[in-house]
Rosetta silent file (secondary structure, phi, psi, omega in degrees, C-alpha in Angstrom):
SEQUENCE: XXXXXXXXXXXXXXXXXXXXXXXXXXXXXXXXXXXXXXXXXXXXXXXXXXXXXXXXXXXXXXXXXXXXXXXXXXXXXXXXXXXXXXXXXXXXXXXXXXXXXXXXXXXXXXXXXXXXXXXXXXXXXXXXXXXXXXXXXXXXXXXXXXXXXXXXXXXXXXXXXXXXXXXXXXXXXXXXXXXXXXXXXXXXXXXXXXXXXXXXXXXXXXXXXXXXXXXXXXXXXXXXXXXXXXXXXXXXXXXXXXXXXXXXXXXXXXXXXXXXXXXXXXXXXXXXXXXXXXXXXXXXXXXXXXXXXXXXXXXXXXXXXXXXXXXXXXXXXXXXXXXXXXXXXXXXX
SCORE:     score description
SCORE:     0.000 S_00000001
   1 L     0.000  108.347 -178.438  -53.106  -41.075   44.590 S_00000001
   2 L   -62.552  136.140 -173.198  -56.008  -38.682   45.224 S_00000001
   3 L   -58.167  -15.927  176.062  -56.453  -35.772   42.845 S_00000001
   4 L   -68.385  -26.985  179.621  -56.132  -33.409   46.036 S_00000001
   5 L   -91.707    3.971 -167.396  -52.438  -34.728   46.090 S_00000001
   6 L   -96.134   96.432 -178.443  -51.662  -34.362   42.566 S_00000001
   7 E  -133.765  155.742  172.149  -49.412  -31.238   42.336 S_00000001
   8 E   -80.235   96.643 -153.925  -46.492  -29.906   40.397 S_00000001
   9 E  -101.547  130.902  163.608  -43.807  -30.272   43.078 S_00000001
  10 L  -107.011  159.720  178.242  -40.147  -28.489   42.670 S_00000001
  11 L   -58.579  -16.022 -174.295  -37.099  -29.550   44.173 S_00000001
  12 L   -86.973   -0.557  176.410  -37.101  -26.545   46.354 S_00000001
  13 L    91.270    3.063  175.220  -40.345  -27.800   48.029 S_00000001
  14 L   -89.452  153.275 -170.165  -42.912  -25.377   46.440 S_00000001
  15 E  -112.524  129.335 -178.782  -46.085  -26.635   45.295 S_00000001
  16 E  -130.899  159.706  172.038  -48.185  -25.588   42.260 S_00000001
  17 E   -56.023  142.156 -171.686  -51.564  -26.749   40.707 S_00000001
  18 L   -72.040  155.548  178.864  -50.711  -29.694   38.407 S_00000001
  19 H   -67.419  -32.496  171.558  -50.813  -28.796   34.721 S_00000001
  20 H   -47.408  -37.596  177.699  -53.201  -31.596   34.039 S_00000001
  21 H   -60.106  -39.407  177.564  -56.128  -29.622   35.389 S_00000001
  22 H   -68.686  -40.328  173.409  -55.398  -26.881   32.882 S_00000001
  23 H   -71.685  -26.785  166.404  -55.024  -29.152   30.326 S_00000001
  24 H   -57.722  -27.074  178.363  -58.411  -30.812   31.048 S_00000001
  25 H   -67.399  -39.461 -175.703  -59.754  -27.206   30.820 S_00000001
  26 H   -67.067  -46.839 -172.633  -58.167  -26.784   27.481 S_00000001
  27 H   -71.821   -9.201  175.312  -59.662  -29.992   26.097 S_00000001
  28 L  -112.527   10.248  176.579  -63.091  -28.841   26.907 S_00000001
  29 L   -77.980  151.856 -177.222  -63.017  -25.287   25.679 S_00000001
  30 H   -66.774  -25.214  171.736  -65.019  -24.696   22.541 S_00000001
  31 H   -79.364  -45.882  170.324  -62.173  -23.283   20.625 S_00000001
  32 H   -48.923  -61.985 -179.441  -59.801  -26.240   21.168 S_00000001
  33 H   -50.068  -40.356  168.265  -62.408  -28.495   20.563 S_00000001
  34 H   -54.195  -40.406 -172.414  -63.478  -26.949   17.270 S_00000001
  35 H   -74.208  -43.138 -175.676  -59.955  -26.868   16.321 S_00000001
  36 H   -75.309  -21.397  177.219  -59.378  -30.552   16.947 S_00000001
  37 H   -77.309  -34.251 -177.484  -62.594  -31.532   15.103 S_00000001
  38 H   -79.500  -13.756  166.410  -61.439  -29.538   12.196 S_00000001
  39 L   -74.891  -13.926 -168.066  -58.093  -31.389   12.299 S_00000001
  40 L    75.498   27.202  175.166  -59.964  -34.644   12.282 S_00000001
  41 L   -65.949  120.501  165.198  -58.833  -35.609   16.035 S_00000001
  42 L  -103.500  -21.214  176.455  -60.922  -38.432   17.226 S_00000001
  43 L  -152.791  149.432 -175.371  -59.024  -39.115   20.337 S_00000001
  44 E  -105.407  126.368  164.542  -56.594  -37.222   22.663 S_00000001
  45 E  -107.348  120.305  178.543  -53.663  -39.357   23.803 S_00000001
  46 E   -90.993  111.063 -177.790  -51.949  -38.031   27.088 S_00000001
  47 E  -108.231  119.741 -177.068  -48.458  -39.427   27.326 S_00000001
  48 E   -91.524  121.039 -173.441  -46.556  -39.369   30.588 S_00000001
  49 L   -83.714  121.791  177.700  -42.806  -39.583   29.698 S_00000001
  50 L  -109.708  -19.524 -170.299  -41.394  -42.371   31.982 S_00000001
  51 L  -102.010   -7.423  161.400  -38.172  -42.997   29.931 S_00000001
  52 L   -77.677  -26.535 -169.916  -36.385  -39.227   30.646 S_00000001
  53 H   -56.297  -69.340  179.325  -36.984  -39.541   34.208 S_00000001
  54 H   -63.087  -25.690  178.626  -34.054  -41.867   35.047 S_00000001
  55 H   -75.821  -43.188 -169.254  -31.975  -40.600   32.075 S_00000001
  56 H  -139.865   -4.693 -179.652  -31.837  -36.882   32.593 S_00000001
  57 L   -81.428  178.494 -172.863  -33.824  -35.449   35.537 S_00000001
  58 L  -115.248   50.336 -169.634  -32.330  -34.104   38.588 S_00000001
  59 L   -93.240  153.365  172.135  -34.131  -36.087   41.071 S_00000001
  60 L   -65.499  158.844 -173.465  -32.734  -37.318   44.528 S_00000001
  61 L   -53.879  -39.508 -172.149  -31.581  -40.800   44.727 S_00000001
  62 L   -96.414   13.299  173.271  -34.414  -42.086   46.811 S_00000001
  63 L   -58.699  137.740  172.723  -37.222  -40.640   44.626 S_00000001
  64 L   -50.243  134.626  175.144  -40.082  -42.879   43.730 S_00000001
  65 L   -78.521  170.401 -176.251  -39.946  -44.298   40.249 S_00000001
  66 H   -69.200  -46.190 -173.835  -42.686  -43.629   37.564 S_00000001
  67 H   -62.165  -39.754 -173.592  -43.496  -47.434   37.551 S_00000001
  68 H   -70.240  -36.616 -172.674  -44.225  -47.221   41.447 S_00000001
  69 H   -89.640   -5.033 -171.682  -46.690  -44.178   41.029 S_00000001
  70 H   -60.910  -46.179  177.434  -48.149  -45.176   37.621 S_00000001
  71 H   -51.760  -49.169 -175.938  -51.367  -47.107   38.832 S_00000001
  72 H   -73.725  -42.759  179.564  -52.622  -44.466   41.050 S_00000001
  73 H   -70.054  -36.868  164.823  -51.457  -41.665   38.651 S_00000001
  74 H   -56.482  -34.567 -176.451  -52.990  -43.121   35.859 S_00000001
  75 H   -77.025  -45.042 -178.667  -56.377  -43.488   37.478 S_00000001
  76 H   -65.276  -50.044 -175.478  -56.216  -39.913   38.704 S_00000001
  77 H   -68.413  -32.727  178.415  -55.290  -38.464   35.388 S_00000001
  78 H   -61.210  -44.688 -176.123  -57.873  -40.468   33.688 S_00000001
  79 H   -70.340  -42.357  178.776  -60.624  -39.421   35.988 S_00000001
  80 H   -65.269  -33.501  175.881  -59.709  -35.708   35.379 S_00000001
  81 L   -92.309   19.166 -165.352  -59.614  -35.902   31.727 S_00000001
  82 L   -96.548  -17.999  178.805  -62.738  -37.959   31.465 S_00000001
  83 L   -73.287   -8.035 -164.578  -65.217  -35.201   31.205 S_00000001
  84 L   -93.987  169.053 -179.820  -64.412  -33.540   27.689 S_00000001
  85 L   -73.982  -21.642  179.043  -66.237  -34.086   24.503 S_00000001
  86 L  -104.045  123.072 -172.567  -63.122  -35.725   22.796 S_00000001
  87 L   -56.723  148.248 -178.544  -62.379  -38.988   24.447 S_00000001
  88 E  -124.428  135.476  178.496  -58.849  -39.137   26.275 S_00000001
  89 E  -129.008  136.510 -176.483  -56.619  -42.139   26.848 S_00000001
  90 E   -98.302  116.049  176.879  -53.569  -41.969   29.517 S_00000001
  91 E  -133.135  158.752  168.196  -50.398  -43.797   28.470 S_00000001
  92 E   -87.063  146.438 -173.655  -46.859  -44.094   29.207 S_00000001
  93 H   -64.324  -37.248  169.541  -44.495  -42.747   26.565 S_00000001
  94 H   -58.435  -23.836  168.036  -42.771  -46.178   26.428 S_00000001
  95 H   -65.583  -55.502  161.999  -46.044  -47.601   25.492 S_00000001
  96 H   -44.929  -47.031  177.829  -46.304  -45.482   22.473 S_00000001
  97 H   -63.504  -47.396  167.005  -42.801  -46.154   21.482 S_00000001
  98 H   -37.539  -57.581 -169.838  -43.673  -49.895   21.885 S_00000001
  99 H   -70.239  -35.068  174.163  -46.793  -49.747   19.881 S_00000001
 100 H   -77.146   -9.823  176.476  -44.907  -47.902   16.792 S_00000001
 101 L    51.465   45.835  172.581  -42.081  -50.508   17.160 S_00000001
 102 L  -116.537  163.608 -175.095  -39.155  -48.051   16.744 S_00000001
 103 L   -81.233   75.089 -177.086  -35.769  -47.863   18.219 S_00000001
 104 H   -60.240  -46.525  179.996  -36.250  -45.013   20.554 S_00000001
 105 H   -61.873  -43.668 -178.815  -33.377  -45.252   22.809 S_00000001
 106 H   -52.298  -46.298 -175.061  -30.977  -45.541   19.819 S_00000001
 107 H   -83.016  -23.784  177.867  -32.228  -42.499   18.231 S_00000001
 108 H   -72.035  -43.172  173.957  -32.078  -40.429   21.518 S_00000001
 109 H   -49.411  -44.683 -177.549  -28.449  -41.636   22.013 S_00000001
 110 H   -58.327  -45.451 -166.366  -27.582  -40.667   18.378 S_00000001
 111 H   -75.062  -34.023  178.207  -29.111  -36.954   18.947 S_00000001
 112 H   -60.500  -44.406 -178.519  -27.284  -36.886   22.311 S_00000001
 113 H   -63.424  -36.103  171.183  -24.003  -37.429   20.714 S_00000001
 114 H   -53.445  -49.304  177.792  -24.689  -34.656   18.432 S_00000001
 115 H   -53.989  -49.666 -172.984  -25.529  -32.406   21.202 S_00000001
 116 H   -74.395  -20.101 -174.741  -22.180  -33.206   23.061 S_00000001
 117 H  -104.665  -12.246  173.049  -20.161  -32.794   19.910 S_00000001
 118 L   -71.144  143.735  173.605  -21.762  -29.414   18.858 S_00000001
 119 L   -82.475  154.546 -171.023  -19.988  -26.136   18.921 S_00000001
 120 L   -71.839  128.520  177.154  -21.475  -23.008   20.465 S_00000001
 121 L  -149.014  154.855  172.377  -23.557  -21.393   17.677 S_00000001
 122 L   -95.432    8.479 -177.963  -26.308  -18.747   17.446 S_00000001
 123 L  -123.831  -37.333 -169.948  -27.922  -20.279   14.659 S_00000001
 124 L   -81.951  103.448  178.561  -27.975  -24.037   15.145 S_00000001
 125 H   -39.319  -58.384 -172.754  -31.276  -25.048   17.134 S_00000001
 126 H   -66.751  -39.148  170.704  -29.829  -28.089   18.746 S_00000001
 127 H   -57.982  -45.786 -178.558  -26.582  -26.326   19.738 S_00000001
 128 H   -69.960  -27.968 -178.439  -28.609  -23.356   21.315 S_00000001
 129 H   -77.032  -32.372 -176.882  -30.861  -25.710   23.177 S_00000001
 130 H   -68.106  -39.029 -175.524  -27.955  -27.812   24.497 S_00000001
 131 H   -67.536  -41.676  175.695  -26.285  -24.638   25.657 S_00000001
 132 H   -70.147  -46.537  175.085  -29.369  -23.321   27.582 S_00000001
 133 H   -52.499  -55.190  173.024  -29.786  -26.697   29.152 S_00000001
 134 H   -67.394  -23.161  165.937  -26.207  -27.081   30.471 S_00000001
 135 H   -64.726  -43.440  176.398  -26.484  -23.518   31.690 S_00000001
 136 H   -67.298  -41.349  175.740  -29.375  -24.294   33.508 S_00000001
 137 H   -67.688  -35.699  174.042  -27.944  -27.423   35.273 S_00000001
 138 H   -70.497  -42.034  169.288  -24.889  -25.608   36.222 S_00000001
 139 H   -54.813  -46.821 -176.749  -27.176  -22.803   37.987 S_00000001
 140 H   -74.408  -28.347  172.198  -28.857  -25.724   39.904 S_00000001
 141 H   -71.122  -34.947 -177.958  -25.530  -27.202   40.964 S_00000001
 142 H   -67.357  -40.584 -167.140  -24.296  -23.864   42.112 S_00000001
 143 H   -86.971  -29.799 -174.185  -27.584  -23.358   44.126 S_00000001
 144 H   -92.414  -44.773 -169.474  -27.859  -27.084   45.472 S_00000001
 145 L    62.780   46.631  178.308  -24.099  -28.200   45.996 S_00000001
 146 L   -71.855  -27.972  178.885  -25.270  -31.721   44.935 S_00000001
 147 L   116.667   11.688 -167.616  -21.965  -32.770   43.708 S_00000001
 148 L   -77.870  128.109  179.762  -22.694  -33.190   40.011 S_00000001
 149 L   -85.749  174.201  178.039  -19.415  -32.999   38.024 S_00000001
 150 H   -64.530  -35.853  175.435  -19.359  -31.358   34.718 S_00000001
 151 H   -62.498  -41.472  176.051  -19.291  -34.589   32.605 S_00000001
 152 H   -64.918  -35.691  179.497  -22.543  -35.684   34.340 S_00000001
 153 H   -68.977  -31.067 -172.390  -24.258  -32.537   33.819 S_00000001
 154 H   -80.319  -40.729 -179.143  -23.346  -32.218   30.211 S_00000001
 155 H   -55.770  -51.642  177.806  -24.299  -35.891   29.619 S_00000001
 156 H   -65.182  -24.192  175.631  -27.719  -35.348   31.280 S_00000001
 157 H   -75.028  -48.421 -176.755  -28.306  -31.970   29.414 S_00000001
 158 H   -62.559  -36.344  168.866  -27.580  -33.742   26.130 S_00000001
 159 H   -50.969  -58.607 -171.770  -30.018  -36.530   27.116 S_00000001
 160 H   -60.010  -47.212 -179.364  -32.811  -34.141   27.941 S_00000001
 161 H   -61.261  -43.720 -173.615  -32.590  -31.976   24.653 S_00000001
 162 H   -65.732  -35.020  176.286  -32.253  -35.205   22.614 S_00000001
 163 H   -50.052  -58.938  169.968  -35.272  -36.631   24.361 S_00000001
 164 H   -46.465  -58.609 -161.745  -37.427  -33.672   23.360 S_00000001
 165 H   -72.523  -39.120  172.255  -36.023  -33.325   19.858 S_00000001
 166 H   -53.507  -41.457  176.996  -36.714  -37.225   19.153 S_00000001
 167 H   -56.470  -47.720 -178.628  -39.974  -36.935   20.522 S_00000001
 168 H   -69.075  -44.289  170.521  -40.957  -34.084   18.041 S_00000001
 169 H   -49.977  -38.860 -178.128  -39.237  -35.958   15.232 S_00000001
 170 H   -78.208  -42.634  179.805  -41.282  -39.198   15.949 S_00000001
 171 H   -70.328  -23.602  166.214  -44.611  -37.554   16.387 S_00000001
 172 H   -70.470  -36.938 -179.564  -44.205  -35.775   13.130 S_00000001
 173 H   -88.398   -7.840  170.390  -43.501  -38.889   11.377 S_00000001
 174 L   -89.443    2.292  166.287  -46.446  -40.820   12.946 S_00000001
 175 L    94.541   35.028 -176.855  -48.905  -38.452   11.245 S_00000001
 176 L   -58.419  138.289  174.940  -49.857  -36.502   14.571 S_00000001
 177 L   -83.388  -38.316  177.656  -53.046  -34.573   14.062 S_00000001
 178 L  -159.079  162.920 -169.792  -52.532  -31.964   16.718 S_00000001
 179 E  -144.066  114.979 -176.757  -50.281  -31.471   19.400 S_00000001
 180 L  -100.337  108.558 -164.373  -51.312  -29.624   22.790 S_00000001
 181 L   -88.341  151.792  176.958  -48.165  -28.214   24.176 S_00000001
 182 L   -74.554  -50.934  176.538  -47.215  -27.619   28.058 S_00000001
 183 L  -137.948  162.798  159.412  -45.017  -24.490   27.236 S_00000001
 184 H   -54.199  -37.896 -177.400  -43.459  -22.590   24.460 S_00000001
 185 H   -68.795  -32.632  176.085  -40.057  -23.831   25.598 S_00000001
 186 H   -68.153  -45.702  178.017  -41.249  -27.402   25.039 S_00000001
 187 H   -49.347  -53.975 -179.865  -42.401  -26.612   21.453 S_00000001
 188 H   -48.497  -51.415 -175.184  -38.838  -25.053   20.816 S_00000001
 189 H   -64.400  -30.932 -173.475  -37.092  -28.238   22.174 S_00000001
 190 H   -83.280  -22.619  172.939  -39.342  -30.603   20.120 S_00000001
 191 L   -90.910   13.077 -174.249  -38.645  -28.702   17.004 S_00000001
 192 L   -66.640  -33.231 -177.408  -34.977  -28.777   17.242 S_00000001
 193 L  -102.176  -37.476 -171.263  -34.354  -31.649   14.734 S_00000001
 194 L  -120.099   82.891  179.605  -37.919  -31.701   12.918 S_00000001
 195 H   -70.290   -7.644 -177.000  -38.772  -28.147   12.543 S_00000001
 196 H   -77.018   -9.866 -169.006  -41.955  -29.087   10.647 S_00000001
 197 H   -63.453  -35.393  174.698  -43.181  -30.507   13.945 S_00000001
 198 H   -46.823  -27.285 -179.399  -44.600  -26.817   14.899 S_00000001
 199 H   -61.885  -26.756 -177.475  -47.202  -27.130   12.126 S_00000001
 200 H   -78.655  -16.641 -160.553  -49.016  -29.754   14.471 S_00000001
 201 E   -89.675  134.152  165.444  -49.027  -27.514   17.674 S_00000001
 202 L   -74.170  172.339 -164.515  -52.182  -25.726   18.598 S_00000001
 203 L   -87.160  -29.861  177.414  -51.828  -22.157   19.764 S_00000001
 204 L   -82.627  146.680  166.232  -52.895  -22.561   23.599 S_00000001
 205 L  -111.454  169.372  171.197  -50.401  -24.241   25.978 S_00000001
 206 L  -110.865    8.096 -179.711  -51.605  -25.456   29.390 S_00000001
 207 L  -103.655  -20.718  177.377  -48.532  -24.758   31.585 S_00000001
 208 L   -79.572  145.340 -167.942  -48.577  -21.159   31.498 S_00000001
 209 L   -73.020  126.056 -172.445  -50.276  -19.376   34.261 S_00000001
 210 L   -72.797  146.845  172.781  -53.417  -17.437   32.519 S_00000001
 211 L   -37.265  132.297  178.844  -53.558  -13.879   32.593 S_00000001
 212 L    89.162   -3.449  177.520  -55.323  -12.284   35.789 S_00000001
 213 L   -99.653   26.806 -176.477  -54.227  -15.246   37.920 S_00000001
 214 L   -65.386  141.656  178.152  -51.454  -13.314   39.505 S_00000001
 215 L   -71.258  174.049  -23.856  -51.321  -14.159   43.518 S_00000001
 216 L   -78.186  -22.241 -166.518  -52.905  -13.665   45.728 S_00000001
 217 H   -75.702  -21.037  178.989  -56.434  -12.738   44.504 S_00000001
 218 H   -73.092   -7.184  179.087  -55.929  -14.445   41.049 S_00000001
 219 H   -80.061  -22.784 -179.271  -55.532  -17.982   42.681 S_00000001
 220 L   -60.984  142.790  162.051  -59.358  -17.944   43.570 S_00000001
 221 L   -59.574  132.354 -175.525  -61.179  -19.897   40.974 S_00000001
 222 H   -50.026  -32.919 -174.265  -63.657  -17.515   38.789 S_00000001
 223 H   -77.524   -2.819  175.333  -66.738  -19.139   40.163 S_00000001
 224 H   -97.910   18.676 -164.316  -65.635  -18.015   43.572 S_00000001
 225 H   -61.626  -57.332 -164.112  -65.594  -14.257   42.486 S_00000001
 226 H   -55.628  -43.675 -178.254  -68.193  -12.972   45.074 S_00000001
 227 H   -58.726  -49.563  172.205  -66.073  -14.737   47.952 S_00000001
 228 H   -44.728  -50.636 -173.624  -62.963  -13.270   46.542 S_00000001
 229 H   -78.340  -23.934  172.395  -64.263   -9.695   46.595 S_00000001
 230 H   -70.226  -47.495  175.563  -65.657  -10.329   50.231 S_00000001
 231 H   -58.355  -36.552  172.235  -62.291  -11.424   51.462 S_00000001
 232 H   -50.151  -51.016  176.450  -60.661   -8.330   49.733 S_00000001
 233 H   -59.259  -29.970  175.643  -62.791   -6.176   51.834 S_00000001
 234 H   -64.077  -55.698 -178.264  -61.729   -8.014   54.886 S_00000001
 235 H   -49.820  -42.220  176.159  -58.299   -7.774   53.981 S_00000001
 236 H   -72.848  -21.785  173.920  -58.346   -3.970   53.496 S_00000001
 237 H  -101.323   11.224  166.254  -59.686   -3.515   56.941 S_00000001
 238 H   -50.227  -30.500 -179.813  -57.249   -5.622   58.743 S_00000001
 239 H   -65.669  -20.038  179.018  -55.159   -2.588   59.637 S_00000001
 240 H  -105.296   10.354  178.355  -58.009   -1.633   61.889 S_00000001
 241 L   -85.241  118.198 -179.432  -58.549   -5.076   63.207 S_00000001
 242 L   -63.145  138.282 -176.661  -57.174   -6.050   66.670 S_00000001
 243 L    74.652   13.330 -172.662  -54.740   -8.851   66.464 S_00000001
 244 E   -75.291  147.692  176.688  -54.265   -8.806   62.856 S_00000001
 245 L   -82.728  168.387  175.464  -50.999  -10.578   61.488 S_00000001
 246 L   -45.545  141.151  170.051  -48.605   -8.821   59.249 S_00000001
 247 H   -42.442  -51.028 -172.464  -49.812   -7.850   55.737 S_00000001
 248 H   -63.656  -30.001 -179.226  -47.328   -9.962   54.071 S_00000001
 249 H   -78.594  -35.539  167.899  -48.514  -13.153   55.864 S_00000001
 250 H   -33.594  -57.065 -172.673  -52.210  -12.112   54.827 S_00000001
 251 H   -62.131  -45.824  171.570  -51.203  -12.488   51.324 S_00000001
 252 H   -49.304  -48.306  177.922  -49.651  -15.895   51.842 S_00000001
 253 H   -62.778  -41.898  176.783  -52.745  -16.963   53.769 S_00000001
 254 H   -67.191  -41.652  178.906  -55.148  -15.850   51.000 S_00000001
 255 H   -60.993  -36.691  178.309  -53.252  -17.846   48.436 S_00000001
 256 H   -62.616  -40.652 -179.112  -53.696  -20.885   50.635 S_00000001
 257 H   -68.903  -39.031 -173.687  -57.353  -20.270   51.044 S_00000001
 258 H   -68.790  -25.120  172.280  -57.729  -19.695   47.418 S_00000001
 259 H   -67.492  -33.443  177.387  -55.782  -23.049   46.852 S_00000001
 260 L   -71.991  -10.811  179.558  -58.295  -24.661   49.190 S_00000001
 261 L  -110.200    7.133 -168.498  -61.121  -23.847   46.880 S_00000001
 262 L  -103.063  126.898  171.659  -59.182  -25.154   43.865 S_00000001
 263 L   -74.325  119.446  173.892  -59.491  -28.785   42.626 S_00000001
 264 L   109.268    4.992  176.474  -55.996  -30.372   42.664 S_00000001
 265 L  -128.169    4.246  179.977  -54.575  -28.026   45.259 S_00000001
 266 H   -54.392  -45.291  178.680  -56.453  -28.849   48.384 S_00000001
 267 H   -64.215  -39.770  168.587  -53.696  -30.998   49.959 S_00000001
 268 H   -60.591  -46.744  179.557  -51.256  -28.432   49.380 S_00000001
 269 H   -62.551  -29.999 -165.071  -53.398  -25.544   50.781 S_00000001
 270 H   -78.898  -35.557 -176.086  -54.142  -27.830   53.865 S_00000001
 271 H   -66.461  -44.469  172.652  -50.383  -28.372   54.547 S_00000001
 272 H   -58.018  -46.716 -177.380  -49.789  -24.433   54.301 S_00000001
 273 H   -61.069  -42.809 -172.504  -52.776  -23.670   56.737 S_00000001
 274 H   -66.059  -38.361  179.172  -51.530  -26.297   59.161 S_00000001
 275 H   -59.012  -48.708 -171.559  -47.961  -24.718   58.944 S_00000001
 276 H   -66.056  -30.357 -170.610  -49.583  -21.380   59.594 S_00000001
 277 H   -85.089  -15.797 -176.368  -51.762  -22.753   62.514 S_00000001
 278 H   -94.736  -15.973  179.012  -48.740  -24.249   64.182 S_00000001
 279 H  -111.480  -24.202 -176.676  -46.609  -20.978   64.374 S_00000001
 280 L   -78.987  150.004 -170.538  -49.126  -18.218   64.653 S_00000001
 281 L   -68.308  151.432  176.819  -49.913  -17.035   68.423 S_00000001
 282 L   160.238   -5.978 -176.747  -53.519  -18.060   69.664 S_00000001
 283 H    72.975  172.041 -167.793  -53.173  -20.836   72.080 S_00000001
 284 H   -73.048  -30.128 -178.277  -54.001  -24.379   71.962 S_00000001
 285 H   -60.018  -52.003 -171.672  -57.996  -23.892   71.928 S_00000001
 286 H   -57.931  -40.765 -179.655  -57.651  -21.527   68.799 S_00000001
 287 H   -75.028  -22.506  167.947  -55.569  -24.105   66.988 S_00000001
 288 H   -70.539  -40.451  165.545  -57.857  -26.765   67.652 S_00000001
 289 H   -59.068  -41.250  172.535  -60.758  -24.659   66.402 S_00000001
 290 H   -64.638  -46.382  178.832  -58.649  -23.943   63.158 S_00000001
 291 H   -63.524  -36.356  179.072  -57.946  -27.595   62.581 S_00000001
 292 H   -64.154  -40.171  170.176  -61.625  -28.526   62.871 S_00000001
 293 H   -58.451  -45.655 -177.273  -62.519  -25.776   60.543 S_00000001
 294 H   -64.347  -39.544 -176.992  -59.890  -26.929   58.104 S_00000001
 295 H   -70.670  -37.196  179.058  -61.123  -30.692   58.419 S_00000001
 296 H   -68.753  -36.133 -176.643  -64.704  -29.365   57.649 S_00000001
 297 H   -69.482  -42.924 -173.578  -63.458  -27.319   54.595 S_00000001
 298 H   -74.231  -19.786  179.965  -61.761  -30.478   53.204 S_00000001
 299 H   -88.982   -2.570  179.707  -64.902  -32.529   53.662 S_00000001
 300 L  -108.705  139.579  171.593  -67.106  -30.116   51.550 S_00000001
 301 L   -41.897  134.486 -174.584  -67.072  -30.142   47.806 S_00000001
 302 L   -85.229   82.002  175.367  -65.036  -27.357   46.375 S_00000001
 303 L  -154.386  152.038 -172.512  -67.780  -25.697   44.652 S_00000001
 304 L   -50.983  161.114 -179.524  -69.632  -22.253   45.092 S_00000001
 305 L   132.809  153.138 -173.553  -72.312  -22.321   47.782 S_00000001
 306 H   -60.620  -34.983 -179.295  -72.821  -21.139   51.274 S_00000001
 307 H   -66.291  -37.635 -179.699  -71.298  -24.065   53.118 S_00000001
 308 H   -72.966  -47.712 -167.556  -67.854  -24.040   51.377 S_00000001
 309 H   -72.378  -33.698 -177.900  -67.623  -20.137   51.182 S_00000001
 310 H   -72.340  -32.335 -173.346  -68.766  -19.774   55.059 S_00000001
 311 H   -88.339  -31.704  174.282  -66.115  -22.299   56.231 S_00000001
 312 H   -67.830  -35.366 -176.001  -63.421  -20.705   54.030 S_00000001
 313 H   -69.026  -39.145 -175.937  -64.231  -17.110   55.583 S_00000001
 314 H   -65.799  -41.018  176.756  -64.005  -18.803   59.093 S_00000001
 315 H   -61.732  -55.287 -167.763  -60.500  -20.291   58.144 S_00000001
 316 H   -70.246  -37.031 -178.575  -59.125  -17.133   56.885 S_00000001
 317 H   -69.866  -41.865 -177.483  -60.586  -14.948   59.926 S_00000001
 318 H   -59.035  -43.461  166.884  -59.211  -17.444   62.386 S_00000001
 319 H   -66.310  -49.398 -175.788  -55.679  -17.313   61.027 S_00000001
 320 H   -43.240  -49.895 -161.810  -55.848  -13.862   60.073 S_00000001
 321 E  -137.895  149.538  172.319  -56.665  -12.257   63.316 S_00000001
 322 L   -99.342    8.964 -163.118  -56.129  -13.178   67.041 S_00000001
 323 L   -85.606  153.010  179.292  -59.250  -11.053   67.727 S_00000001
 324 L   -56.530  140.206 -178.934  -62.367  -12.401   69.730 S_00000001
 325 L   -55.245  -16.069 -172.122  -64.868  -14.210   67.323 S_00000001
 326 L   -75.035  -14.911 -177.250  -67.337  -11.555   68.744 S_00000001
 327 L   -95.324  -26.002 -175.319  -65.529   -8.893   66.405 S_00000001
 328 L   -66.019  152.921  178.485  -65.563  -11.007   63.285 S_00000001
 329 L   -68.801  163.597 -165.596  -67.962  -10.140   60.662 S_00000001
 330 H   -57.764  -33.099 -169.524  -71.138  -12.236   60.797 S_00000001
 331 H   -86.382   -7.945 -178.503  -70.326  -14.646   57.909 S_00000001
 332 H  -106.959    1.079  179.428  -67.019  -15.509   59.527 S_00000001
 333 L   -83.477    0.000    0.000  -68.428  -16.461   63.104 S_00000001
C-alpha cells in the first residue's frame, strides 16, 4: 500500500489526508517531544484497532479485512513514522491485548451490556455516549437505507462505546505514560468508565484540521506558500480569461492541486484531476496533454522547487481554462 494511496475514506466516497501524517508531524514537534521526554516516554506505540472493525463498524459486506491490508498498511505506517526523535512501533491492538494477557473481549461484552441496559441520563457518561452513538447510526440508516434494524444498530452502538471505554480502562491500568489522541470525541469515549484516563492525554490531537487549513487555499502545504499566492493571483484573474470554467469548479480544482503537493493525498488528487479532465471541454488533444502533465507531476517529488511548482501551475491552467497556451502566464506554458 503506497503512502500516496493511504487516505481516510468515508462511506460517501470522500477522501481526506490520512491522520497518520498529522500524527507523524505531531511526534516530531518540539513541544510534543519535550512533553514526552518529561513524562519518561522512550517509545511510541501506534496501535491499529483490528478488533472493533468486524464488531461495530458499518462497512459494506465485501470490504477488505484488516488482516488482508495489514502487511502493506504496517509497512506504510512504519515508514511515515520512522523519522521522529522518539522511536515508534506499529502494532495491531489485538497484539497489545495478547501481550498483556487480558480477557479483552469479555470486558467489552460486559460494558456493552451495561450500555444496552442504561436509561437515558444527562449525567452518566456511559449512557450519554451510548445515546449519541445510537443516534448517529440511526441518521446513517436514514441516509443510506442499508436495512439495519433497531436491534442491530443498538448492539453495534453498544459495542462501539464499550470498545473505546475498555481501551481507556486498560491503558490506564497498564501505566500508560502519555496518550496522543485523534479527536476530543475519542478522549471522551475512552474516559466513560475510567475518568482518570484523561490525565494521560496530551493536549494536542492529530485528527482535527489545523486552523488556517480551510479549503481551498489552506490545503496547500505551508512550504508551497509562494506557489499558493501565485495561483491565487491567477484565480483572481480568471474572470477576464477567455474560456475559464465556473468559479466554483476552480475552487474544487485548487483543492486537487493542493492535494497533489501533499504527501499522502497524491493518489486522491490524481483521481479528482482525471475526473475533471474527462468531463471538461477541450477535446482529445487537450485531455492527452493534461494526462501527460499529471503523470509528470506524480513522478516529481512533492517538495518545493521549480520542477514541481511549474508542472502544478500547468495542470491548473490546462484544466482551469480552455484558452490557447499562448495567453497563459509564462510559468504555465
